[in-house]
Amino acid sequence: MPARLTRLIPRTTRARRRTVQAVMLGAVLALAPATWMQTAAAGKLRTVADVPARDVAVVFGAGLWNGRPTPYLAHRLDTAAELYRAGKVRVLLVTGDNSRTAYDEPSAMRAYLTARGVPDGRIVSDYAGFDTWDSCVRARKVFGVDRAVLVTQDFHIKRAVALCDRAGVDAYGVGVAEPHDRTWYYGTTRELFAAGKAALDAGLRPDPRFLGPKEKGVTEALASAAGTR
């Protein structure tokens, strides 16, 4: 063994024990956020067929290609439209990034949904859903949503449910299954790192990047839906 590596090995039993304990502690701390998400989402993950009815579905953005929803975002929107048609939800809150004029996720999401038969008046846009925590907090504080169905990919749904629960939204999650291709593996790997930020957001509960005033979009859409029964 090279002398340089030999010098890195603790020489006493006590030192070796402390090294092992430090490694074990590091592993526990690394896994703690994922464990928290797993626990928070337990019993809250459903399918379109068995999810309890809620007034609102929250659909998280997932990027645009040339101004149109990416395939993953399209699949989320297809699932949200299915929930609407099945009578599981009455209003869809589409939340995404519109931080610059040339990039408008919520408007692209609305256009996709209306093209597939969801009435425009049943769609509410959140233009400042810059990340999952922001979307959850704004759903509760800005749009007054306290119960919802969340729609996103299966690898993201636990984090979404856990964060919305922490933000005060009693939520069930419908995870969209995808083929295990390169994009899926990237998203799954990304969740391992995103779990740490999620745990910090849940613990510190920061204000979103942009909170803004309360909006009546969801309330008005629900009132309109009630009037057309």
XYZ file of N, CA and C in Angstrom:
687
model
N 0.846 -1.183 0.000
C 0.000 0.000 0.000
C 0.890 1.243 0.000
N 0.607 2.256 -0.845
C 1.419 3.473 -0.863
C 1.455 4.134 0.504
N 2.607 4.721 0.813
C 2.775 5.359 2.126
C 1.765 6.481 2.344
N 1.442 7.181 1.277
C 0.485 8.286 1.418
C -0.867 7.774 1.900
N -1.330 6.642 1.349
C -2.604 6.072 1.796
C -2.502 5.514 3.206
N -1.361 4.953 3.530
C -1.177 4.400 4.872
C -1.341 5.465 5.931
N -0.856 6.666 5.634
C -0.958 7.750 6.614
C -2.400 8.176 6.856
N -3.320 7.890 5.889
C -4.714 8.284 6.045
C -5.509 7.322 6.918
N -4.983 6.139 7.165
C -5.683 5.134 7.966
C -5.437 5.400 9.446
N -6.497 5.563 10.244
C -6.314 5.789 11.682
C -5.488 4.660 12.307
N -4.604 5.031 13.208
C -3.680 4.036 13.764
C -4.202 3.374 15.019
N -5.087 4.008 15.743
C -5.582 3.426 16.987
C -7.000 2.909 16.810
N -7.397 1.995 17.693
C -8.752 1.445 17.640
C -9.783 2.538 17.848
N -9.486 3.423 18.775
C -10.418 4.508 19.068
C -10.598 5.418 17.855
N -9.489 5.734 17.192
C -9.573 6.590 16.016
C -10.336 5.910 14.888
N -10.098 4.603 14.729
C -10.824 3.877 13.690
C -12.313 3.832 13.995
N -12.644 3.649 15.286
C -14.054 3.621 15.669
C -14.721 4.970 15.360
N -14.025 6.053 15.677
C -14.580 7.381 15.409
C -14.758 7.616 13.909
N -13.833 7.117 13.127
C -13.943 7.263 11.675
C -15.171 6.537 11.149
N -15.378 5.309 11.626
C -16.547 4.543 11.217
C -17.822 5.247 11.648
N -17.847 5.767 12.860
C -19.029 6.464 13.350
C -19.323 7.713 12.512
N -18.249 8.424 12.130
C -18.431 9.624 11.305
C -19.005 9.273 9.934
N -18.497 8.183 9.368
C -19.012 7.749 8.066
C -20.475 7.346 8.180
N -20.812 6.613 9.240
C -22.198 6.185 9.432
C -23.120 7.383 9.651
N -22.656 8.356 10.420
C -23.458 9.556 10.651
C -23.688 10.307 9.344
N -22.625 10.407 8.541
C -22.764 11.079 7.255
C -23.783 10.390 6.360
N -23.773 9.052 6.377
C -24.726 8.304 5.561
C -26.160 8.535 6.041
N -26.345 8.553 7.363
C -27.679 8.781 7.922
C -28.181 10.171 7.543
N -27.310 11.168 7.674
C -27.706 12.541 7.343
C -28.026 12.681 5.860
N -27.266 11.976 5.027
C -27.507 12.044 3.588
C -28.848 11.431 3.220
N -29.245 10.379 3.935
C -30.491 9.687 3.631
C -31.708 10.296 4.326
N -31.471 11.147 5.319
C -32.580 11.690 6.112
C -33.615 12.436 5.276
N -33.216 13.326 4.340
C -34.240 14.022 3.554
C -35.119 13.075 2.750
N -34.515 12.061 2.120
C -35.302 11.110 1.347
C -36.252 10.327 2.248
N -35.785 9.988 3.449
C -36.639 9.278 4.399
C -37.818 10.143 4.825
N -37.537 11.422 5.054
C -38.612 12.360 5.418
C -39.655 12.442 4.313
N -39.224 12.546 3.057
C -40.172 12.620 1.953
C -41.010 11.359 1.849
N -40.355 10.215 2.031
C -41.052 8.933 1.970
C -42.142 8.865 3.030
N -41.804 9.301 4.236
C -42.763 9.264 5.341
C -43.915 10.229 5.116
N -43.581 11.441 4.668
C -44.614 12.463 4.472
C -45.606 12.072 3.379
N -45.123 11.342 2.377
C -45.989 10.980 1.251
C -46.696 9.643 1.446
N -46.380 8.948 2.527
C -46.973 7.627 2.757
C -48.500 7.709 2.785
N -49.155 6.866 2.001
C -50.605 6.844 1.957
C -51.231 7.943 1.135
N -50.415 8.779 0.505
C -50.926 9.926 -0.234
C -50.775 9.786 -1.743
N -50.220 8.670 -2.207
C -49.977 8.494 -3.634
C -51.070 7.611 -4.225
N -51.729 8.113 -5.238
C -52.863 7.418 -5.828
C -52.783 7.443 -7.355
N -53.796 6.854 -7.979
C -53.943 6.898 -9.432
C -55.146 7.772 -9.772
N -55.328 8.038 -11.057
C -56.502 8.803 -11.481
C -57.772 8.099 -11.029
N -57.767 6.776 -11.071
C -58.973 6.012 -10.744
C -59.335 6.068 -9.267
N -58.342 6.082 -8.374
C -58.675 5.955 -6.948
C -58.338 7.185 -6.105
N -57.888 8.268 -6.724
C -57.585 9.454 -5.933
C -58.894 10.087 -5.440
N -58.937 10.527 -4.176
C -60.144 11.206 -3.693
C -60.399 12.495 -4.468
N -61.656 12.823 -4.650
C -62.017 14.044 -5.374
C -61.579 15.275 -4.575
N -61.070 16.250 -5.279
C -60.692 17.538 -4.707
C -61.156 18.620 -5.671
N -61.351 19.820 -5.183
C -61.757 20.907 -6.070
C -60.667 21.250 -7.080
N -59.414 21.168 -6.652
C -58.311 21.705 -7.458
C -57.230 20.655 -7.678
N -56.690 20.636 -8.897
C -55.460 19.902 -9.188
C -54.364 20.917 -9.452
N -53.214 20.704 -8.871
C -52.043 21.552 -9.121
C -51.120 20.804 -10.068
N -50.834 21.415 -11.208
C -49.988 20.792 -12.221
C -48.681 21.576 -12.289
N -47.576 20.912 -12.007
C -46.270 21.574 -11.954
C -45.638 21.636 -13.345
N -44.994 22.749 -13.643
C -44.308 22.913 -14.917
C -43.122 21.972 -15.046
N -42.740 21.701 -16.298
C -41.608 20.805 -16.550
C -40.876 21.171 -17.833
N -40.881 22.455 -18.173
C -40.080 22.907 -19.292
C -40.821 22.994 -20.612
N -40.271 23.817 -21.507
C -40.828 24.027 -22.839
C -39.769 23.739 -23.896
N -40.231 23.285 -25.037
C -39.398 23.163 -26.237
C -40.037 24.019 -27.316
N -39.320 25.057 -27.739
C -39.847 25.951 -28.774
C -41.234 26.465 -28.417
N -41.412 26.790 -27.140
C -42.666 27.373 -26.683
C -43.775 26.387 -26.405
N -43.523 25.102 -26.601
C -44.537 24.080 -26.362
C -44.099 23.164 -25.215
N -45.056 22.530 -24.528
C -44.672 21.654 -23.412
C -43.746 20.522 -23.855
N -42.741 20.257 -23.033
C -41.906 19.086 -23.260
C -42.762 17.819 -23.125
N -42.273 16.684 -23.610
C -43.071 15.450 -23.460
C -43.458 15.164 -22.016
N -42.541 15.385 -21.079
C -42.879 15.117 -19.680
C -43.973 16.053 -19.191
N -43.904 17.318 -19.560
C -44.948 18.251 -19.159
C -46.266 17.895 -19.848
N -46.207 17.497 -21.112
C -47.424 17.089 -21.822
C -48.092 15.914 -21.124
N -47.304 14.983 -20.621
C -47.878 13.831 -19.925
C -48.548 14.255 -18.612
N -47.964 15.221 -17.928
C -48.612 15.748 -16.721
C -49.955 16.375 -17.078
N -49.958 17.156 -18.155
C -51.183 17.835 -18.564
C -52.239 16.846 -19.049
N -51.821 15.795 -19.736
C -52.764 14.753 -20.143
C -53.431 14.123 -18.922
N -52.642 13.877 -17.884
C -53.184 13.293 -16.660
C -54.136 14.260 -15.971
N -53.775 15.544 -15.939
C -54.652 16.545 -15.335
C -55.976 16.632 -16.094
N -55.914 16.596 -17.419
C -57.138 16.627 -18.215
C -57.993 15.395 -17.942
N -57.338 14.269 -17.744
C -58.065 13.039 -17.418
C -58.759 13.168 -16.065
N -58.086 13.755 -15.094
C -58.699 13.987 -13.792
C -59.933 14.883 -13.921
N -59.813 15.910 -14.747
C -60.945 16.823 -14.952
C -62.115 16.092 -15.604
N -61.841 15.348 -16.648
C -62.919 14.645 -17.351
C -63.573 13.584 -16.477
N -62.787 13.001 -15.559
C -63.330 11.978 -14.666
C -64.108 12.578 -13.502
N -64.144 13.896 -13.403
C -64.870 14.543 -12.315
C -64.133 14.516 -10.990
N -62.841 14.188 -11.020
C -62.061 14.146 -9.779
C -61.656 15.536 -9.311
N -61.552 16.485 -10.237
C -61.227 17.875 -9.901
C -62.087 18.787 -10.761
N -62.274 20.016 -10.286
C -63.096 20.968 -11.033
C -62.284 22.098 -11.646
N -61.111 22.352 -11.081
C -60.253 23.447 -11.555
C -58.816 22.959 -11.603
N -58.078 23.403 -12.616
C -56.667 23.070 -12.751
C -55.834 24.323 -12.529
N -54.949 24.269 -11.538
C -53.997 25.353 -11.288
C -52.671 24.950 -11.918
N -52.305 25.623 -13.008
C -51.055 25.304 -13.698
C -49.989 26.277 -13.206
N -48.908 25.742 -12.686
C -47.899 26.569 -12.046
C -46.541 26.336 -12.690
N -45.912 27.424 -13.102
C -44.638 27.290 -13.789
C -43.885 28.605 -13.866
N -42.884 28.625 -14.700
C -41.931 29.733 -14.798
C -42.325 30.686 -15.919
N -42.481 31.960 -15.556
C -42.646 33.036 -16.542
C -41.783 34.211 -16.121
N -40.526 33.887 -15.778
C -39.617 34.916 -15.276
C -39.095 35.834 -16.376
N -39.291 35.445 -17.632
C -38.908 36.303 -18.754
C -39.968 36.207 -19.833
N -40.075 37.242 -20.645
C -41.149 37.352 -21.630
C -41.149 36.194 -22.607
N -39.971 35.751 -22.998
C -39.869 34.722 -24.032
C -40.113 33.310 -23.505
N -40.359 33.180 -22.200
C -40.530 31.842 -21.624
C -41.744 31.871 -20.706
N -42.807 31.204 -21.118
C -44.079 31.287 -20.399
C -44.691 29.894 -20.284
N -44.297 29.180 -19.237
C -44.823 27.825 -19.031
C -46.335 27.811 -18.811
N -46.878 28.634 -17.904
C -48.323 28.534 -17.636
C -49.191 28.773 -18.867
N -48.823 29.720 -19.715
C -49.634 29.973 -20.905
C -49.576 28.804 -21.880
N -48.397 28.200 -22.022
C -48.266 27.020 -22.882
C -49.072 25.852 -22.316
N -49.082 25.725 -20.988
C -49.865 24.670 -20.348
C -51.360 24.893 -20.563
N -51.790 26.129 -20.446
C -53.207 26.454 -20.672
C -53.605 26.128 -22.123
N -52.780 26.528 -23.061
C -53.092 26.276 -24.466
C -53.187 24.779 -24.747
N -52.295 24.009 -24.159
C -52.315 22.555 -24.350
C -53.610 21.965 -23.800
N -54.014 22.405 -22.625
C -55.221 21.858 -21.992
C -56.489 22.238 -22.745
N -56.597 23.499 -23.161
C -57.800 23.914 -23.877
C -57.916 23.184 -25.216
N -56.769 22.904 -25.847
C -56.789 22.164 -27.108
C -57.290 20.741 -26.915
N -57.292 20.278 -25.673
C -57.742 18.911 -25.366
C -59.057 18.905 -24.599
N -59.782 20.002 -24.708
C -61.157 20.011 -24.236
C -61.410 20.538 -22.847
N -60.371 20.972 -22.140
C -60.600 21.553 -20.810
C -61.028 23.007 -21.007
N -62.167 23.420 -20.461
C -62.617 24.809 -20.635
C -61.603 25.803 -20.076
N -61.409 26.885 -20.800
C -60.441 27.895 -20.372
C -60.777 28.447 -18.996
N -62.061 28.559 -18.703
C -62.483 29.099 -17.415
C -62.222 28.193 -16.237
N -61.811 26.960 -16.494
C -61.488 26.019 -15.423
C -59.973 25.922 -15.191
N -59.227 26.771 -15.869
C -57.762 26.766 -15.744
C -57.323 28.082 -15.120
N -56.482 27.984 -14.098
C -55.923 29.160 -13.428
C -54.404 29.081 -13.551
N -53.792 30.216 -13.860
C -52.353 30.240 -14.103
C -51.595 30.883 -12.951
N -50.554 30.204 -12.504
C -49.603 30.756 -11.543
C -48.296 30.976 -12.299
N -47.958 32.239 -12.519
C -46.803 32.578 -13.345
C -45.499 32.652 -12.565
N -45.537 32.372 -11.272
C -44.324 32.473 -10.449
C -44.051 31.180 -9.698
N -44.360 30.058 -10.323
C -44.031 28.761 -9.725
C -42.631 28.349 -10.143
N -41.634 28.997 -9.568
C -40.260 28.819 -10.022
C -39.633 27.513 -9.551
N -40.150 26.946 -8.475
C -39.731 25.615 -8.054
C -40.873 24.995 -7.254
N -40.678 23.785 -6.803
C -41.770 23.052 -6.157
C -42.248 23.756 -4.890
N -41.307 24.210 -4.064
C -41.688 24.897 -2.834
C -42.475 26.168 -3.133
N -41.994 26.966 -4.075
C -42.695 28.194 -4.433
C -44.120 27.891 -4.899
N -44.267 26.868 -5.725
C -45.596 26.512 -6.238
C -46.535 26.112 -5.107
N -46.026 25.340 -4.155
C -46.862 24.896 -3.035
C -47.261 26.070 -2.149
N -46.306 26.923 -1.816
C -46.601 28.063 -0.946
C -47.578 29.014 -1.627
N -47.347 29.284 -2.895
C -48.238 30.198 -3.611
C -49.636 29.601 -3.785
N -49.717 28.292 -3.985
C -51.038 27.663 -4.068
C -51.845 27.947 -2.801
N -51.178 27.877 -1.663
C -51.863 28.089 -0.379
C -52.069 29.574 -0.080
N -51.007 30.374 -0.147
C -51.072 31.756 0.328
C -51.644 32.728 -0.700
N -51.410 32.481 -1.967
C -51.866 33.404 -3.003
C -53.222 32.990 -3.554
N -53.398 31.681 -3.826
C -54.623 31.215 -4.472
C -55.617 30.579 -3.503
N -55.242 30.445 -2.232
C -56.180 29.949 -1.226
C -56.502 28.477 -1.326
N -55.601 27.682 -1.907
C -55.828 26.244 -2.055
C -55.343 25.534 -0.796
N -56.235 24.848 -0.086
C -55.808 24.111 1.100
C -55.979 22.596 0.943
N -56.629 22.155 -0.154
C -56.762 20.735 -0.480
C -56.593 20.598 -1.983
N -55.809 19.611 -2.412
C -55.551 19.516 -3.848
C -55.087 18.119 -4.229
N -55.158 17.861 -5.519
C -54.482 16.729 -6.133
C -53.280 17.288 -6.871
N -52.118 16.714 -6.641
C -50.894 17.166 -7.302
C -50.575 16.239 -8.467
N -50.132 16.827 -9.569
C -49.814 16.042 -10.761
C -48.394 16.345 -11.215
N -47.579 15.297 -11.249
C -46.204 15.419 -11.712
C -45.691 14.003 -11.991
N -44.412 13.891 -12.392
C -43.877 12.555 -12.669
C -43.711 11.746 -11.382
N -43.646 10.417 -11.544
C -43.586 9.539 -10.378
C -42.340 9.768 -9.530
N -41.212 10.148 -10.148
C -40.003 10.361 -9.355
C -40.031 11.673 -8.579
N -40.958 12.569 -8.921
C -41.043 13.887 -8.274
C -42.205 13.984 -7.296
N -43.159 13.064 -7.384
C -44.417 13.238 -6.684
C -44.264 13.216 -5.163
N -43.346 12.420 -4.633
C -43.187 12.379 -3.176
C -42.699 13.719 -2.640
N -41.762 14.315 -3.345
C -41.259 15.623 -2.904
C -42.360 16.668 -2.990
N -43.159 16.618 -4.050
C -44.249 17.577 -4.192
C -45.263 17.436 -3.061
N -45.648 16.203 -2.750
C -46.615 15.980 -1.672
C -46.047 16.435 -0.330
N -44.798 16.090 -0.056
C -44.179 16.451 1.222
C -44.091 17.968 1.385
N -43.694 18.664 0.326
C -43.544 20.113 0.422
C -44.895 20.813 0.501
N -45.866 20.362 -0.275
C -47.184 20.988 -0.193
C -47.815 20.754 1.178
N -47.608 19.568 1.728
C -48.094 19.301 3.082
C -47.482 20.286 4.076
N -46.192 20.519 3.939
C -45.510 21.463 4.826
C -45.986 22.893 4.608
N -46.402 23.197 3.382
C -46.887 24.542 3.067
C -48.342 24.745 3.464
N -48.998 23.699 3.965
C -50.371 23.830 4.429
C -51.420 23.350 3.453
N -51.009 22.579 2.447
C -51.952 22.038 1.466
C -52.109 20.540 1.717
N -53.311 20.113 2.059
C -53.612 18.700 2.242
C -53.728 18.083 0.853
N -52.718 17.337 0.450
C -52.645 16.928 -0.947
C -52.486 15.428 -1.116
N -53.128 14.927 -2.168
C -52.848 13.597 -2.694
C -52.054 13.781 -3.983
N -51.214 12.822 -4.291
C -50.394 12.924 -5.478
C -50.709 11.845 -6.494
N -50.788 12.251 -7.744
C -50.907 11.303 -8.850
C -49.613 11.383 -9.644
N -48.833 10.336 -9.568
C -47.546 10.308 -10.255
C -47.694 9.745 -11.661
N -47.116 10.444 -12.618
C -47.176 10.016 -14.015
C -45.999 9.085 -14.291
N -46.300 7.866 -14.687
C -45.243 6.899 -14.987
C -44.640 7.195 -16.359
N -43.340 6.982 -16.468
C -42.628 7.197 -17.725
C -41.727 6.007 -18.012
N -41.388 5.780 -19.284
C -40.386 4.758 -19.594
C -39.062 5.091 -18.917
N -38.341 4.075 -18.505
C -37.070 4.307 -17.817
C -35.965 4.593 -18.828
N -36.090 5.768 -19.440
C -35.101 6.199 -20.423
C -34.098 7.134 -19.767
N -33.261 7.764 -20.567
C -32.220 8.638 -20.034
C -32.815 9.800 -19.235
N -33.918 10.365 -19.728
C -34.551 11.483 -19.020
C -35.069 11.040 -17.660
N -35.671 9.855 -17.616
C -36.188 9.346 -16.343
C -35.054 9.136 -15.342
N -33.959 8.551 -15.781
C -32.835 8.323 -14.871
C -32.230 9.650 -14.407
N -32.187 10.626 -15.302
C -31.693 11.943 -14.905
C -32.598 12.542 -13.833
N -33.915 12.475 -14.061
C -34.847 13.035 -13.094
C -34.784 12.329 -11.752
N -34.650 11.013 -11.784
C -34.567 10.240 -10.545
C -33.305 10.586 -9.781
N -32.189 10.712 -10.488
C -30.923 11.079 -9.840
C -30.999 12.491 -9.274
N -31.610 13.381 -10.017
C -31.745 14.769 -9.568
C -32.520 14.846 -8.259
N -33.499 13.963 -8.090
C -34.294 13.982 -6.868
C -33.444 13.712 -5.622
N -32.387 12.925 -5.773
C -31.525 12.649 -4.628
C -30.900 13.927 -4.096
N -30.539 14.821 -5.012
C -29.933 16.093 -4.608
C -31.004 17.115 -4.209
N -32.152 17.061 -4.893
C -33.226 17.999 -4.570
C -33.825 17.730 -3.199
N -33.678 16.505 -2.712
C -34.244 16.168 -1.400
C -33.639 17.025 -0.301
N -32.352 17.323 -0.410
C -31.707 18.147 0.603
C -32.291 19.541 0.646
N -32.462 20.164 -0.521
C -33.067 21.496 -0.566
C -34.501 21.450 -0.059
N -35.220 20.382 -0.421
C -36.603 20.256 0.042
C -36.674 20.215 1.563
N -35.761 19.474 2.182
C -35.744 19.394 3.639
C -35.454 20.762 4.255
N -34.550 21.511 3.637
C -34.261 22.866 4.133
C -35.483 23.770 3.977
N -36.137 23.705 2.823
C -37.341 24.511 2.625
C -38.413 24.153 3.656
N -38.589 22.868 3.897
C -39.600 22.434 4.856
C -39.261 22.893 6.266
N -37.976 22.903 6.590
C -37.562 23.310 7.927
C -37.570 24.812 8.122
N -37.057 25.550 7.134
C -36.937 27.007 7.253
C -38.187 27.743 6.790
N -38.937 27.107 5.900
C -40.178 27.665 5.359
C -39.984 29.088 4.842
N -39.083 29.285 3.890
C -38.857 30.629 3.348
C -40.025 31.089 2.486
N -40.147 32.401 2.327
C -41.110 32.915 1.364
C -40.648 32.547 -0.034
N -41.576 32.363 -0.955
C -41.163 32.073 -2.334
C -40.425 33.260 -2.936
N -39.782 33.006 -4.049
C -39.026 34.061 -4.734
C -39.906 35.270 -5.010
N -41.154 35.031 -5.373
C -42.126 36.109 -5.542
C -43.437 35.645 -4.938
N -43.885 36.334 -3.901
C -45.154 35.958 -3.267
C -46.296 36.733 -3.893
N -46.255 38.053 -3.762
C -47.279 38.865 -4.395
C -48.594 38.846 -3.641
N -49.568 39.591 -4.153
C -50.882 39.675 -3.477
C -51.713 38.433 -3.708
N -52.763 38.298 -2.902
C -53.687 37.191 -3.085
C -54.455 37.370 -4.397
N -54.771 36.233 -5.021
C -55.506 36.249 -6.278
C -56.793 35.443 -6.149
N -57.825 35.853 -6.888
C -59.144 35.234 -6.786
C -59.413 34.209 -7.889
N -58.383 33.900 -8.672
C -58.606 33.038 -9.829
C -59.232 31.706 -9.499
N -58.737 31.025 -8.486
C -59.269 29.710 -8.133
C -60.686 29.836 -7.588
N -60.903 30.801 -6.703
C -62.233 31.005 -6.119
C -63.257 31.303 -7.199
N -62.901 32.156 -8.139
C -63.834 32.516 -9.208
C -64.083 31.342 -10.149
N -63.049 30.578 -10.440
C -63.225 29.418 -11.317
C -64.124 28.375 -10.667
N -63.962 28.171 -9.369
C -64.809 27.216 -8.657
C -66.254 27.705 -8.608
N -66.447 29.002 -8.407
C -67.800 29.555 -8.389
C -68.458 29.391 -9.750
N -67.685 29.607 -10.805
C -68.208 29.428 -12.155
C -68.562 27.967 -12.423
N -67.698 27.054 -11.938
C -67.966 25.629 -12.113
C -69.233 25.227 -11.378
N -69.433 25.772 -10.169
C -70.634 25.451 -9.389
C -71.892 25.959 -10.092
N -71.762 27.080 -10.777
C -72.924 27.669 -11.432
C -73.332 26.951 -12.689
N -72.461 26.100 -13.227
C -72.799 25.387 -14.475
C -73.180 23.944 -14.236
N -73.339 23.558 -12.978
C -73.739 22.173 -12.695
C -75.166 21.913 -13.186
